[in-house]
Coordinates of C-alpha atoms and ligand atoms in Angstrom, one line a residue:
Chain A
X1 CA 3.6 -17.1 -23.2
X2 CA 5.2 -14.3 -25.3
X3 CA 5.9 -11.0 -23.6
X4 CA 6.9 -7.9 -25.5
X5 CA 8.2 -5.0 -23.4
X6 CA 9.7 -1.7 -24.3
X7 CA 12.8 -1.7 -22.2
X8 CA 14.9 1.5 -22.0
X9 CA 13.3 2.7 -25.3
X10 CA 13.8 -0.6 -27.2
X11 CA 11.1 -3.1 -28.1
X12 CA 12.1 -6.5 -26.7
X13 CA 10.4 -9.8 -27.0
X14 CA 10.8 -12.9 -24.8
X15 CA 9.2 -16.2 -25.7
X16 CA 8.3 -19.3 -23.6
X17 CA 7.9 -17.1 -20.5
X18 CA 6.2 -19.0 -17.7
X19 CA 2.9 -17.4 -16.8
X20 CA 3.8 -17.0 -13.1
X21 CA 7.3 -15.5 -13.9
X22 CA 8.3 -12.1 -12.6
X23 CA 9.4 -9.2 -14.7
X24 CA 12.7 -9.3 -12.8
X25 CA 13.3 -12.8 -14.1
X26 CA 12.5 -11.8 -17.6
X27 CA 14.8 -8.8 -17.5
X28 CA 17.7 -10.7 -16.0
X29 CA 17.5 -14.2 -17.5
X30 CA 15.8 -13.6 -20.8
X31 CA 16.7 -10.1 -21.9
X32 CA 20.3 -10.0 -20.7
X33 CA 19.7 -7.0 -18.4
X34 CA 21.2 -8.1 -15.0
X35 CA 21.5 -4.6 -13.6
X36 CA 18.3 -5.0 -11.6
X37 CA 19.3 -7.4 -8.7
X38 CA 17.5 -10.4 -7.3
X39 CA 18.0 -10.5 -3.6
X40 CA 14.7 -11.3 -1.8
X41 CA 12.0 -11.8 -4.4
X42 CA 9.5 -10.5 -1.9
X43 CA 9.5 -6.8 -2.2
X44 CA 11.5 -6.2 1.0
X45 CA 14.9 -5.1 -0.4
X46 CA 14.3 -2.9 -3.4
X47 CA 17.4 -4.1 -5.2
X48 CA 15.1 -4.9 -8.2
X49 CA 13.6 -1.4 -8.4
X50 CA 12.6 -0.4 -12.0
X51 CA 10.2 2.1 -13.6
X52 CA 7.1 0.5 -15.0
X53 CA 5.3 3.1 -17.1
X54 CA 7.2 5.8 -15.3
X55 CA 6.4 4.6 -11.8
X56 CA 8.9 2.8 -9.6
X57 CA 8.1 -0.7 -8.4
X58 CA 9.8 -3.9 -7.4
X59 CA 10.3 -5.9 -10.6
X60 CA 10.1 -9.1 -8.6
X61 CA 6.5 -8.4 -7.7
X62 CA 5.3 -7.7 -11.3
X63 CA 4.0 -10.7 -13.3
X64 CA 5.7 -10.7 -16.7
X65 CA 2.4 -10.6 -18.4
X66 CA 1.4 -7.5 -16.5
X67 CA 4.4 -5.7 -18.2
X68 CA 3.4 -6.9 -21.7
X69 CA 3.1 -3.9 -24.0
X70 CA 4.3 -1.5 -21.3
X71 CA 7.4 0.6 -20.8
X72 CA 10.1 -0.5 -18.5
X73 CA 13.1 1.6 -17.5
X74 CA 16.0 -0.1 -15.7
X75 CA 19.2 1.1 -14.1
X76 CA 21.0 0.3 -17.3
X77 CA 19.4 3.4 -18.9
X78 CA 21.0 5.8 -16.4
X79 CA 24.5 5.7 -17.6
X80 CA 27.5 3.4 -18.2
X81 CA 31.2 3.2 -17.3
X82 CA 32.0 5.8 -20.0
X83 CA 29.3 8.2 -19.1
X84 CA 28.2 7.8 -15.5
X85 CA 24.9 9.5 -14.5
X86 CA 25.6 12.2 -11.8
X87 CA 23.9 9.9 -9.3
X88 CA 26.2 7.0 -10.1
X89 CA 29.2 9.4 -10.0
X90 CA 28.1 10.7 -6.6
X91 CA 27.6 7.2 -5.2
X92 CA 31.2 6.4 -6.1
X93 CA 32.6 9.7 -4.9
X94 CA 30.7 9.6 -1.6
X95 CA 31.7 6.0 -0.8
X96 CA 28.1 4.9 -0.9
X97 CA 29.0 1.6 -2.6
X98 CA 30.6 -1.3 -0.9
X99 CA 29.5 -4.7 -2.2
X100 CA 27.2 -2.9 -4.6
X101 CA 24.3 -5.3 -4.6
X102 CA 21.8 -2.7 -3.4
X103 CA 23.2 0.1 -5.6
X104 CA 21.1 -0.4 -8.7
X105 CA 17.9 -0.3 -6.8
X106 CA 19.0 2.7 -4.8
X107 CA 20.0 4.5 -8.0
X108 CA 16.6 4.1 -9.5
X109 CA 14.7 5.0 -6.3
X110 CA 17.0 8.1 -5.9
X111 CA 16.6 9.0 -9.5
X112 CA 12.8 9.0 -9.0
X113 CA 13.1 11.2 -5.9
X114 CA 15.3 13.8 -7.6
X115 CA 13.0 14.0 -10.6
X116 CA 10.2 15.0 -8.2
X117 CA 12.3 16.9 -5.7
X118 CA 15.6 18.3 -7.0
X119 CA 16.7 19.5 -3.5
X120 CA 15.5 16.9 -0.9
X121 CA 16.0 17.1 2.9
X122 CA 17.5 14.2 4.8
X123 CA 14.0 13.1 5.9
X124 CA 12.8 13.1 2.3
X125 CA 15.7 10.9 1.2
X126 CA 15.1 8.5 4.1
X127 CA 11.5 8.2 3.2
X128 CA 12.1 7.8 -0.5
X129 CA 14.7 5.1 0.1
X130 CA 12.8 3.3 2.9
X131 CA 12.1 0.4 0.5
X132 CA 15.8 -0.2 -0.3
X133 CA 18.0 -2.2 2.1
X134 CA 21.8 -2.0 2.2
X135 CA 23.7 -4.5 4.4
X136 CA 27.0 -2.7 4.1
X137 CA 27.1 1.1 4.2
X138 CA 24.9 2.0 7.2
X139 CA 23.0 4.5 4.9
X140 CA 24.8 7.7 5.9
X141 CA 27.0 7.7 2.9
X142 CA 24.0 6.9 0.7
X143 CA 22.2 9.9 1.9
X144 CA 25.4 12.0 1.4
X145 CA 25.6 10.7 -2.2
X146 CA 22.0 11.7 -3.0
X147 CA 22.7 15.2 -1.6
X148 CA 25.9 15.4 -3.6
X149 CA 24.1 14.3 -6.8
X150 CA 21.4 16.9 -6.2
X151 CA 24.0 19.7 -5.8
X152 CA 25.8 18.6 -9.0
X153 CA 22.6 18.3 -11.0
X154 CA 21.6 21.7 -9.9
X155 CA 24.9 23.1 -11.3
X156 CA 25.3 21.1 -14.4
X157 CA 28.3 23.0 -15.6
X158 CA 30.6 21.0 -13.4
X159 CA 28.6 17.8 -13.3
X160 CA 27.9 17.0 -16.9
X161 CA 24.4 16.0 -16.1
X162 CA 22.2 14.2 -18.6
Chain B
X1 CA -0.8 -22.0 -15.9
X2 CA -3.0 -19.7 -17.9
X3 CA -2.6 -15.9 -17.8
X4 CA -5.8 -14.0 -18.6
X5 CA -5.6 -10.3 -19.2
X6 CA -9.1 -8.9 -19.7
X7 CA -9.4 -5.3 -20.8
X8 CA -12.8 -4.5 -19.5
X9 CA -14.7 -5.2 -16.3
X10 CA -17.3 -7.3 -18.2
X11 CA -14.6 -9.5 -19.6
X12 CA -13.0 -9.8 -16.2
X13 CA -16.3 -10.9 -14.6
X14 CA -17.0 -13.3 -17.5
X15 CA -13.5 -14.8 -17.0
X16 CA -14.1 -15.2 -13.3
X17 CA -17.4 -16.9 -13.9
X18 CA -15.7 -19.3 -16.4
X19 CA -12.7 -19.9 -14.1
X20 CA -13.9 -19.8 -10.5
X21 CA -10.5 -20.9 -9.2
X22 CA -8.7 -18.1 -11.0
X23 CA -6.5 -16.0 -8.8
X24 CA -7.0 -12.3 -9.4
X25 CA -3.8 -10.3 -9.5
X26 CA -3.7 -6.5 -9.2
X27 CA -0.6 -4.9 -7.7
X28 CA 0.8 -8.4 -7.2
X29 CA 2.5 -7.4 -3.9
X30 CA 0.8 -10.4 -2.1
X31 CA 0.3 -12.7 -5.1
X32 CA 3.8 -12.6 -6.5
X33 CA 5.4 -13.3 -3.2
X34 CA 3.3 -16.5 -3.1
X35 CA 4.3 -17.4 -6.6
X36 CA 8.0 -16.6 -6.2
X37 CA 8.1 -18.8 -3.1
X38 CA 6.1 -21.7 -4.6
X39 CA 3.4 -21.2 -2.0
X40 CA 0.7 -21.1 -4.6
X41 CA 0.4 -22.6 -8.1
X42 CA -2.9 -21.5 -9.5
X43 CA -4.1 -22.9 -12.8
X44 CA -5.2 -19.4 -13.9
X45 CA -3.9 -15.9 -13.1
X46 CA -6.5 -13.2 -13.8
X47 CA -4.6 -9.9 -14.3
X48 CA -6.8 -7.0 -13.5
X49 CA -4.4 -4.2 -14.1
X50 CA -5.7 -3.5 -17.6
X51 CA -9.3 -3.0 -16.4
X52 CA -9.4 0.8 -16.4
X53 CA -12.8 0.9 -14.6
X54 CA -11.1 -0.5 -11.5
X55 CA -8.5 2.3 -11.4
X56 CA -11.0 5.2 -11.0
X57 CA -12.5 6.9 -8.1
X58 CA -15.4 9.3 -8.0
X59 CA -17.6 11.1 -5.4
X60 CA -21.1 9.8 -5.5
X61 CA -23.9 10.7 -3.0
X62 CA -21.6 11.7 -0.2
X63 CA -19.3 8.7 -0.7
X64 CA -16.1 8.1 -2.5
X65 CA -16.5 5.1 -4.7
X66 CA -12.9 4.0 -4.7
X67 CA -12.1 1.5 -7.5
X68 CA -10.4 -1.7 -6.2
X69 CA -7.4 -1.0 -8.4
X70 CA -6.5 2.4 -6.9
X71 CA -3.0 2.3 -5.4
X72 CA -2.0 3.5 -2.0
X73 CA 0.2 6.1 -3.6
X74 CA -2.9 7.6 -5.3
X75 CA -4.9 7.4 -2.1
X76 CA -2.2 9.4 -0.4
X77 CA -1.9 12.0 -3.2
X78 CA -5.5 12.4 -4.2
X79 CA -7.8 11.5 -1.3
X80 CA -6.3 13.0 1.9
X81 CA -9.2 15.4 2.0
X82 CA -12.1 13.1 1.4
X83 CA -10.7 10.0 3.2
X84 CA -8.1 11.2 5.8
X85 CA -8.2 7.9 7.8
X86 CA -7.5 5.7 4.8
X87 CA -4.9 8.1 3.5
X88 CA -3.1 8.1 6.9
X89 CA -3.1 4.3 6.9
X90 CA -1.9 4.2 3.2
X91 CA 1.1 6.3 4.1
X92 CA 2.3 3.5 6.5
X93 CA 2.1 0.7 4.0
X94 CA 5.4 -0.9 3.0
X95 CA 7.6 1.4 1.0
X96 CA 7.2 3.8 -2.0
X97 CA 7.6 0.8 -4.4
X98 CA 4.9 -1.1 -2.6
X99 CA 2.6 1.9 -2.3
X100 CA 3.0 2.5 -6.1
X101 CA 1.7 -1.0 -6.9
X102 CA -0.3 -2.2 -4.0
X103 CA -4.0 -1.5 -4.0
X104 CA -6.9 -1.2 -1.5
X105 CA -8.7 -3.9 -3.5
X106 CA -5.8 -6.2 -3.1
X107 CA -5.8 -5.6 0.6
X108 CA -9.5 -6.5 0.7
X109 CA -8.9 -9.6 -1.5
X110 CA -6.1 -10.8 0.8
X111 CA -8.3 -10.0 3.9
X112 CA -5.4 -10.3 6.2
X113 CA -6.1 -9.3 9.8
X114 CA -3.0 -7.1 9.6
X115 CA -4.0 -5.3 6.4
X116 CA -3.7 -1.6 7.0
X117 CA -6.7 -0.5 4.9
X118 CA -9.2 -2.4 7.0
X119 CA -9.2 -0.4 10.3
X120 CA -9.9 3.0 8.6
X121 CA -12.6 1.4 6.3
X122 CA -14.3 -0.1 9.3
X123 CA -14.2 3.2 11.2
X124 CA -15.5 5.1 8.2
X125 CA -18.5 2.7 7.9
X126 CA -17.4 1.7 4.4
X127 CA -19.1 -0.9 2.2
X128 CA -17.3 -3.3 -0.1
X129 CA -18.7 -3.6 -3.7
X130 CA -18.6 -7.2 -5.0
X131 CA -19.6 -7.9 -8.6
X132 CA -20.1 -11.0 -10.6
X133 CA -21.4 -11.6 -14.2
X134 CA -24.9 -11.9 -12.4
X135 CA -24.9 -8.5 -10.7
X136 CA -23.4 -6.2 -8.1
X137 CA -23.9 -6.1 -4.3
X138 CA -22.5 -4.2 -1.4
X139 CA -21.4 -5.6 1.9
X140 CA -20.6 -3.5 5.0
X141 CA -16.9 -3.8 5.8
X142 CA -17.8 -5.2 9.2
X143 CA -19.5 -8.1 7.5
X144 CA -16.9 -8.5 4.8
X145 CA -14.1 -10.1 6.9
X146 CA -15.3 -13.6 7.7
X147 CA -12.2 -15.3 9.0
X148 CA -8.4 -15.3 8.9
X149 CA -7.7 -14.3 5.3
X150 CA -11.3 -15.0 4.3
X151 CA -13.9 -12.7 3.1
X152 CA -17.5 -12.6 2.0
X153 CA -16.8 -12.6 -1.8
X154 CA -18.1 -15.7 -3.7
X155 CA -15.8 -17.6 -6.1
X156 CA -17.4 -15.9 -9.1
X157 CA -17.1 -12.4 -7.6
X158 CA -14.5 -9.7 -7.8
X159 CA -14.0 -6.8 -5.4
X160 CA -14.8 -3.9 -7.7
X161 CA -14.8 -1.0 -5.4
X162 CA -15.2 0.2 -1.8
X163 CA -17.8 2.9 -0.9
X164 CA -16.5 5.2 1.8
X165 CA -18.5 8.0 3.2
X166 CA -16.6 11.2 2.7
X167 CA -15.2 12.4 6.1
X168 CA -17.4 14.9 7.9
X169 CA -15.2 14.9 11.0
X170 CA -11.7 14.0 12.2
X171 CA -10.2 10.7 11.4
X172 CA -7.1 9.1 12.9
X173 CA -4.9 6.1 12.4
X174 CA -2.2 4.6 14.5
X175 CA 0.0 1.5 13.9
X176 CA 2.6 -0.2 16.0
X177 CA 5.5 -1.8 14.2
X178 CA 9.2 -2.4 14.7
X179 CA 10.2 0.6 12.6
X180 CA 8.6 3.3 10.5
X181 CA 8.7 1.6 7.1
X182 CA 8.1 -1.9 5.8
X183 CA 6.4 -3.3 8.7
X184 CA 3.3 -5.5 9.1
X185 CA 1.4 -4.0 12.0
X186 CA 1.8 -5.6 15.4
X187 CA -1.5 -3.8 16.2
X188 CA -3.3 -0.9 14.5
X189 CA -6.2 1.3 15.4
X190 CA -8.4 3.7 13.4
X191 CA -10.9 6.2 14.7
X192 CA -13.5 8.3 12.8
X193 CA -15.8 10.9 14.4
X194 CA -19.1 11.4 12.5
X195 CA -20.4 14.6 14.1
X196 CA -23.4 14.9 11.8
X197 CA -24.8 11.6 13.0
X198 CA -23.2 11.9 16.4
X199 CA -21.6 8.5 15.9
X200 CA -18.1 7.1 16.4
X201 CA -16.4 4.5 14.2
X202 CA -13.5 2.4 15.2
X203 CA -11.3 -0.3 13.5
X204 CA -8.9 -2.7 15.1
X205 CA -6.1 -4.4 13.1
X206 CA -3.8 -7.3 13.8
X207 CA -5.4 -8.1 17.1
X208 CA -8.2 -10.6 16.3
X209 CA -8.8 -13.3 13.6
X210 CA -10.3 -10.5 11.4
X211 CA -10.2 -6.8 11.4
X212 CA -13.1 -5.7 13.7
X213 CA -14.9 -2.7 15.2
X214 CA -15.0 -2.0 19.0
X215 CA -18.7 -1.4 19.2
X216 CA -19.0 -0.8 22.9
X217 CA -16.2 1.7 22.8
X218 CA -18.0 3.5 19.9
X219 CA -21.3 3.6 21.8
X220 CA -19.7 4.9 25.0
X221 CA -17.9 7.7 23.2
X222 CA -20.9 8.7 21.0
X223 CA -22.9 9.2 24.2
X224 CA -20.2 11.0 26.2
X225 CA -18.7 13.4 23.7
X226 CA -19.7 17.0 23.9
X227 CA -20.6 17.1 20.2
X228 CA -21.0 20.9 20.3
X229 CA -17.3 20.7 20.6
X230 CA -16.8 23.3 23.4
X231 CA -15.9 21.0 26.2
X232 CA -12.6 19.4 26.8
X233 CA -12.3 15.7 26.7
X234 CA -12.8 14.1 30.1
X235 CA -9.9 11.9 31.1
X236 CA -12.2 9.3 32.6
X237 CA -14.0 9.0 29.2
X238 CA -10.7 8.6 27.3
X239 CA -9.5 6.0 29.8
X240 CA -12.8 4.0 29.5
X241 CA -12.7 4.3 25.7
X242 CA -9.1 2.8 25.7
X243 CA -10.2 0.0 28.1
X244 CA -13.2 -0.9 25.9
X245 CA -11.1 -0.9 22.7
X246 CA -8.6 -3.2 24.3
X247 CA -11.4 -5.4 25.5
X248 CA -12.8 -5.7 22.0
X249 CA -9.6 -7.3 20.7
X250 CA -9.0 -11.0 20.7
X251 CA -5.2 -11.1 20.1
X252 CA -2.8 -14.0 19.9
X253 CA 0.9 -14.4 20.8
X254 CA 3.0 -14.6 17.6
X255 CA 6.4 -13.6 16.3
X256 CA 5.5 -10.0 16.1
X257 CA 4.2 -9.6 19.6
X258 CA 2.3 -11.0 22.6
X259 CA -1.4 -10.9 23.1
X260 CA -0.9 -8.9 26.3
X261 CA 1.3 -6.3 24.5
X262 CA -1.2 -6.0 21.6
X263 CA -4.1 -5.4 24.1
X264 CA -2.0 -2.8 26.0
X265 CA -0.9 -1.1 22.8
X266 CA -4.5 -0.9 21.5
X267 CA -5.6 0.9 24.7
X268 CA -2.8 3.4 24.3
X269 CA -3.4 4.0 20.6
X270 CA -7.2 4.4 21.2
X271 CA -6.6 7.1 23.8
X272 CA -4.1 8.9 21.6
X273 CA -6.2 8.8 18.5
X274 CA -9.1 10.2 20.5
X275 CA -6.9 13.0 21.9
X276 CA -5.8 14.0 18.4
X277 CA -9.3 13.7 16.9
X278 CA -10.9 15.7 19.7
X279 CA -8.3 18.5 19.4
X280 CA -9.1 18.7 15.7
X281 CA -12.8 18.7 16.4
X282 CA -12.4 21.6 18.7
X283 CA -10.3 23.5 16.2
X284 CA -12.9 23.0 13.6
X285 CA -15.5 24.5 15.9
X286 CA -13.4 27.5 16.6
X287 CA -12.7 28.1 12.9
X288 CA -16.3 27.5 12.2
X289 CA -17.1 30.5 14.5
X290 CA -19.3 28.5 16.9
Ligands
FAD301 C1 7.4 -5.6 1.1 C2 6.0 -5.6 1.4 C3 5.5 -4.8 2.4 C4 4.1 -4.7 2.7 N1 3.7 -3.9 3.6 C5 2.3 -3.9 3.9 C6 1.8 -3.0 4.9 O1 2.6 -2.2 5.5 N2 0.5 -3.0 5.2 C7 -0.4 -3.8 4.5 O2 -1.6 -3.8 4.7 N3 0.1 -4.7 3.5 C8 1.4 -4.7 3.2 N4 1.9 -5.6 2.3 C9 0.9 -6.5 1.6 C10 0.3 -6.0 0.3 O3 1.1 -4.9 -0.2 C11 -1.1 -5.4 0.5 O4 -2.0 -6.4 1.0 C12 -1.7 -4.8 -0.8 O5 -2.8 -4.1 -0.5 C13 -2.0 -5.9 -1.8 O6 -2.5 -5.2 -2.9 P1 -2.1 -5.7 -4.4 O7 -2.9 -4.9 -5.4 O8 -0.7 -5.8 -4.6 O9 -2.8 -7.2 -4.3 P2 -2.4 -8.6 -5.1 O10 -1.2 -9.2 -4.6 O11 -2.6 -8.4 -6.6 O12 -3.7 -9.4 -4.6 C14 -3.8 -9.6 -3.2 C15 -5.0 -10.7 -2.9 O13 -6.2 -10.1 -3.3 C16 -6.8 -10.8 -4.4 N5 -7.3 -9.8 -5.3 C17 -6.7 -8.8 -5.9 N6 -7.6 -8.0 -6.5 C18 -8.8 -8.6 -6.3 C19 -10.1 -8.2 -6.7 N7 -10.3 -7.1 -7.5 N8 -11.2 -8.9 -6.3 C20 -11.0 -10.0 -5.5 N9 -9.7 -10.4 -5.1 C21 -8.7 -9.7 -5.5 C22 -5.7 -11.7 -5.0 O14 -6.1 -12.8 -5.6 C23 -4.8 -11.9 -3.7 O15 -5.3 -13.0 -3.0 C24 3.2 -5.6 2.0 C25 3.7 -6.4 1.0 C26 5.1 -6.4 0.7 C27 5.6 -7.3 -0.4
FES302 S1 14.4 -8.7 -5.1 FE1 12.6 -7.4 -5.5 S2 12.5 -6.3 -3.6 FE2 14.1 -7.7 -3.2
FES303 S1 26.7 -1.9 -0.6 FE1 26.4 -4.0 0.0 S2 24.2 -4.1 0.3 FE2 24.6 -2.0 0.0

């Protein structure tokens, strides 16, 4: 089947998509967007977190056809090596990245949290990131990174937020 | 495989009549796992996410008619007042990502004994609305679950909504798992007090082949509670209630826990839920000036 999705503001089409295929597979293997990671394919790890019509979900649990005609926003939209998003900068600065496999999903989940709550408590962060697993960091530095990003985004003068 | 994407309920019901083996997919949080792991290869996937009728809820005749496609996230955000038991249970489902996609209708469609929506629906005396191209019927939740992952819907029917009486008294939910997020219940319990009818509703999860009520426990409590709300809860009543809830279960040993543990946990959860609910009932009376 043909699937057309607006990804990060751009209309993209994939052909010969298998009807049972996930949105994650389409993004990674057909549209050249490998930022969303494939770790469990069962909704347990959150490394494939994207926005679908503005709501976060696991791309591995969305059938490609369900995303047809809809808007998808992936981690690739946050920033790139030249212009990191304050969250990405904070993850690096706080030492919240080790192997980095969980990082894209955490960034999208944290981005969603800060959009709703620019100054979250520890408990809010833990709850918002409960669906994202990290094997490496032990989470403390991830929580630090979200606080750091929140501080910098509240004072954009020194963060260059976008 | 065929992928059908009806835009209206009539189209969806016509599609289900024409393809009785079609697998409905709503949030996909159960279906996609099965597809990703090759556990299921349906000939037809019937996507219901574009059917706007399924995504609505409304208050009708003292009930919330909750469309099958309303997500847990929306139940938590929008229905905590009308359906406190279901909202409490919805908060414990999976993770934010799962609650954003997963639906109460999908939980009913899967009919897992561990589904978290079932205990509060049983306790609230909810009814499941099933529709086919031929018509609509309602089945009490207690008759909807017919076996392990089996329900009363026919192969040309879809779950279109669940009718839940709006709460007139305290409702509680308790779930045991290995951590606070992302767990399938080892055992779960829901309690609803219905003071206007002087009735009690219960729901047991993950401790029998199907979700079920503990009817003897309900009857005991309905007869023993001081519905005027002045009296304290007698410890002997709470203990007997816990014992009857545990006795109503029919648990098994599995990877998540033993039958003996599940039974014990149910008794404890039942007493705790009752304690919380009764404290709330007394508060309501004080505030109500009785
Ligand atoms: C990581 C993870 C964590 C989870 N945690 C929990 C949890 O804590 N508690 C819990 O209860 N569940 C949990 N689940 C299971 C799942 O999220 C729930 O069962 C959810 O309610 C399913 O809803 P859905 O809309 O995603 O259903 P889908 O996957 O779309 O469908 C589920 C089943 O229902 C059928 N179906 C869907 N819609 C209809 C309809 N309208 N009429 C008839 N049949 C229909 C489908 O064919 C399928 O068999 C979890 C799943 C994952 C992946
Ligand atoms: S790959 Fe989707 S949640 Fe793990
Ligand atoms: S940094 Fe390795 S999984 Fe999180």
